[in-house]
Coordinates of N, CA and C in Angstrom, one line a residue:
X614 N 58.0 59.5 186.3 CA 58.7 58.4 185.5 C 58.4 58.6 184.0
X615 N 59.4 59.0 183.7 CA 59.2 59.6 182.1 C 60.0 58.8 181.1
X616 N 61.6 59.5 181.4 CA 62.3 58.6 180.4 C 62.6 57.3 181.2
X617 N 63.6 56.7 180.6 CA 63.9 55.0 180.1 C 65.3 55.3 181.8
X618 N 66.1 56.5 182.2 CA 66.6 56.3 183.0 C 65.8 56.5 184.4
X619 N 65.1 57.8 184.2 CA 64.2 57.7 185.5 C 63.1 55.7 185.8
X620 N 62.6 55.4 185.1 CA 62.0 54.0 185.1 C 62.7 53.3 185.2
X621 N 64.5 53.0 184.8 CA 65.6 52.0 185.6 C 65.7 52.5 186.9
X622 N 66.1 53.6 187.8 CA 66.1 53.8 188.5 C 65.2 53.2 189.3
X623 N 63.5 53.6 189.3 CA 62.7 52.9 189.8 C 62.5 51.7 190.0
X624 N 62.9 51.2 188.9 CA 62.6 49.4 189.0 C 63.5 48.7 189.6
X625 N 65.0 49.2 189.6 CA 66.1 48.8 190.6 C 65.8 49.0 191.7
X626 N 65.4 50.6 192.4 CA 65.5 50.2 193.7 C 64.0 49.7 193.9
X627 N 63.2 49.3 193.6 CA 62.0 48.5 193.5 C 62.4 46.9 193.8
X628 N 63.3 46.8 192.6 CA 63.9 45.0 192.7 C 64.7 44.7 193.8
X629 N 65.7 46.1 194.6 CA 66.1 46.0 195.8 C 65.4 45.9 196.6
X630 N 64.4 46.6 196.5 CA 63.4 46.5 197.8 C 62.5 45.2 198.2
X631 N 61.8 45.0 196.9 CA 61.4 43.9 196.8 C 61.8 42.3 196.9
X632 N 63.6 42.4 195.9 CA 63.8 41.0 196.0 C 64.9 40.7 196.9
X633 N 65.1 42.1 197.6 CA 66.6 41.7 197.7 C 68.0 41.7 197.3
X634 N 67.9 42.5 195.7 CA 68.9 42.0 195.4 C 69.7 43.2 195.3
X635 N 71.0 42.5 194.9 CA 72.2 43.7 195.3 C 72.1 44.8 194.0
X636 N 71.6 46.4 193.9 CA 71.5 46.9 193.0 C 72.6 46.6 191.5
X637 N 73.7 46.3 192.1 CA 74.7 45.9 191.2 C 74.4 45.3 190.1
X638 N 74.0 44.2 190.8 CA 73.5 43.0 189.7 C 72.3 43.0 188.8
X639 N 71.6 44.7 189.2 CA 70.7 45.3 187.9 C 70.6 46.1 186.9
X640 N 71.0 45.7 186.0 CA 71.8 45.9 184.6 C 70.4 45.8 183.5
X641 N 71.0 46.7 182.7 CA 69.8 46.2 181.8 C 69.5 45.0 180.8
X642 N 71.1 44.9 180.8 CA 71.1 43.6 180.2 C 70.5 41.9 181.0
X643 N 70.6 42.1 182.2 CA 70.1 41.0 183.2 C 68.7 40.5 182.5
X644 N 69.0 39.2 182.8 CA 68.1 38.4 182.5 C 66.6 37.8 184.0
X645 N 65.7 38.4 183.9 CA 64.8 38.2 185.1 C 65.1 36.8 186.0
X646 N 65.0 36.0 185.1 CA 64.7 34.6 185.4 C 65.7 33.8 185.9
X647 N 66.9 34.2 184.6 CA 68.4 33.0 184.8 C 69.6 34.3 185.6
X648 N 69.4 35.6 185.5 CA 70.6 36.2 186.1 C 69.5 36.6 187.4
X649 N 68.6 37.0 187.9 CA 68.1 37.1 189.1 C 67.2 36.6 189.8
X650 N 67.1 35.6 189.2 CA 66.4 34.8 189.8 C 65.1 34.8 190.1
X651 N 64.4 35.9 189.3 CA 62.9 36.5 189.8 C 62.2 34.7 189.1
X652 N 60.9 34.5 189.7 CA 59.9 33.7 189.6 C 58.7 34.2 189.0
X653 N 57.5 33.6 188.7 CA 56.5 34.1 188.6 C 56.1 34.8 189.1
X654 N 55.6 34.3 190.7 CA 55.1 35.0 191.6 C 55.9 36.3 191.7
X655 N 57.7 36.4 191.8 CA 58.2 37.7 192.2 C 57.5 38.9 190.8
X656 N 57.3 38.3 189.6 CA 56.6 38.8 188.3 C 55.7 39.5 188.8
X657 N 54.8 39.2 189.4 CA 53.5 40.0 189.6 C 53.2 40.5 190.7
X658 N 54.4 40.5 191.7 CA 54.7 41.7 192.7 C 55.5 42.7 191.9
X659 N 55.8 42.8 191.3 CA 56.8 43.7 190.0 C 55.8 44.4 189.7
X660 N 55.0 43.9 188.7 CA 53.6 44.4 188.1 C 52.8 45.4 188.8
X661 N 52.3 44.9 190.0 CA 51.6 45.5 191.6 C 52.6 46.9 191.4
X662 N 54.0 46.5 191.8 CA 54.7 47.7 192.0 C 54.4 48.6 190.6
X663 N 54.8 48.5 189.8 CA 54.4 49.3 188.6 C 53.5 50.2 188.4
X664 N 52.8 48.9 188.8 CA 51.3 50.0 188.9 C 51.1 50.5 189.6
X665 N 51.2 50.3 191.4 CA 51.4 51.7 192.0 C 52.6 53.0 191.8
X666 N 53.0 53.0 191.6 CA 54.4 53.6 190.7 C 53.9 54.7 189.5
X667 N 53.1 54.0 188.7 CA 52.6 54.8 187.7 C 51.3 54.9 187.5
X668 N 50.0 54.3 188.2 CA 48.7 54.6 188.3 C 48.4 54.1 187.5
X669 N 49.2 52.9 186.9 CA 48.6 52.4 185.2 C 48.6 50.8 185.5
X670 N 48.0 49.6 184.6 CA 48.1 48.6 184.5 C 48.5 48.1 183.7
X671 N 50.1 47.5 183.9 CA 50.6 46.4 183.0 C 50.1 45.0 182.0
X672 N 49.2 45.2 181.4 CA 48.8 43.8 180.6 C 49.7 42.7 181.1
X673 N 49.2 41.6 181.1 CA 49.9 40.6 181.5 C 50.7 40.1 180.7
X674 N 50.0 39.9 179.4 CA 50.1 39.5 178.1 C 51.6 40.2 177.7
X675 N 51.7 41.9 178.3 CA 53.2 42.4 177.6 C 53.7 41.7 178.7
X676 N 53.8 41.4 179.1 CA 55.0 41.1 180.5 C 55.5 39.7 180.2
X677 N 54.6 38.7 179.3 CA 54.7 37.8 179.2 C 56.1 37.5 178.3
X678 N 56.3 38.4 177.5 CA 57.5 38.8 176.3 C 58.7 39.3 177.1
X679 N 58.7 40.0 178.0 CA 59.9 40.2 178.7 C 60.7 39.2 179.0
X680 N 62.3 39.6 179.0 CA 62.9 38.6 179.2 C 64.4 39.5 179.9
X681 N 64.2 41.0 180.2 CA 65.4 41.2 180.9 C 65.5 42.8 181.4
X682 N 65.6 43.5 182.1 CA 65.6 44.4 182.9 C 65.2 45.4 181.9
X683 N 66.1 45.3 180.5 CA 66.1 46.1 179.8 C 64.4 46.5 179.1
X684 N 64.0 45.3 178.6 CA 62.5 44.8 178.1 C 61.3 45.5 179.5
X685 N 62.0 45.1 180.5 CA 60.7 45.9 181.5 C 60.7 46.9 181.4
X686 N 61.7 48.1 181.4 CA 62.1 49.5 181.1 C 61.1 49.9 180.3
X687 N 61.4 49.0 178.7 CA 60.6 49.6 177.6 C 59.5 49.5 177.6
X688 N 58.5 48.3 178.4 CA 57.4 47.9 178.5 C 56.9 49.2 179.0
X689 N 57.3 49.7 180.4 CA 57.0 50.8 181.5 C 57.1 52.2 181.0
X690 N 58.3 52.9 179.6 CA 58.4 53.3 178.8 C 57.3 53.5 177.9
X691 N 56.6 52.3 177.0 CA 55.6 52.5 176.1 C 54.1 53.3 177.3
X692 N 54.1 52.3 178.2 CA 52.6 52.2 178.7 C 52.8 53.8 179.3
X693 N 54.0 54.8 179.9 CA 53.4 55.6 180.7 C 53.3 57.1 179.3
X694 N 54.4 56.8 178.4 CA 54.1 57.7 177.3 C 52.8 57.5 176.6
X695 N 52.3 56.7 176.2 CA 50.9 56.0 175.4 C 50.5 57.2 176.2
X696 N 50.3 57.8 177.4 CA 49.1 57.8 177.9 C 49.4 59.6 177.7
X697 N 50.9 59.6 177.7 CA 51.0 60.6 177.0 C 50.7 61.9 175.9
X698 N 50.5 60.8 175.2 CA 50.0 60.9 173.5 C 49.2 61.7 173.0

């Protein structure tokens, strides 16, 4: 998981797997909360996933600023390049 498409791919079929939902409806523009309905708790089965996914830990704190498919991308983006660096 390198670039910004290989990390949507993962997090969609992740958010399929996980939530259920119809890949369709994961867009990068989608909004976690009001277009899919994710919760808290689905939040930090997200996270879990992540981090098995990439061997790395999501701060909580960034996650807290997210607000839509697209924002997770770049979150997952910064933290696995950083480590790149």
């Amino acid at each position: 998981m390198q670039n910004r498409d290989e990390i949507f791919t993962t997090l969609r079929d992740a958010m399929v797997e996980l939530f259920e939902l119809d890949a369709e409806r994961i867009v990068l523009e989608a909004n976690l909360y009001q277009d899919l309905e994710i919760d808290s708790i689905d939040a930090v089965d997200l996270i879990d996933h992540i981090k098995r996914q990439t061997g790395k830990k999501i701060a909580a704190e960034e996650f807290k600023s997210v607000r839509t498919v697209g924002d997770v991308v770049e979150a997952v983006h910064r933290l696995v390049n950083a480590a790149a660096e």
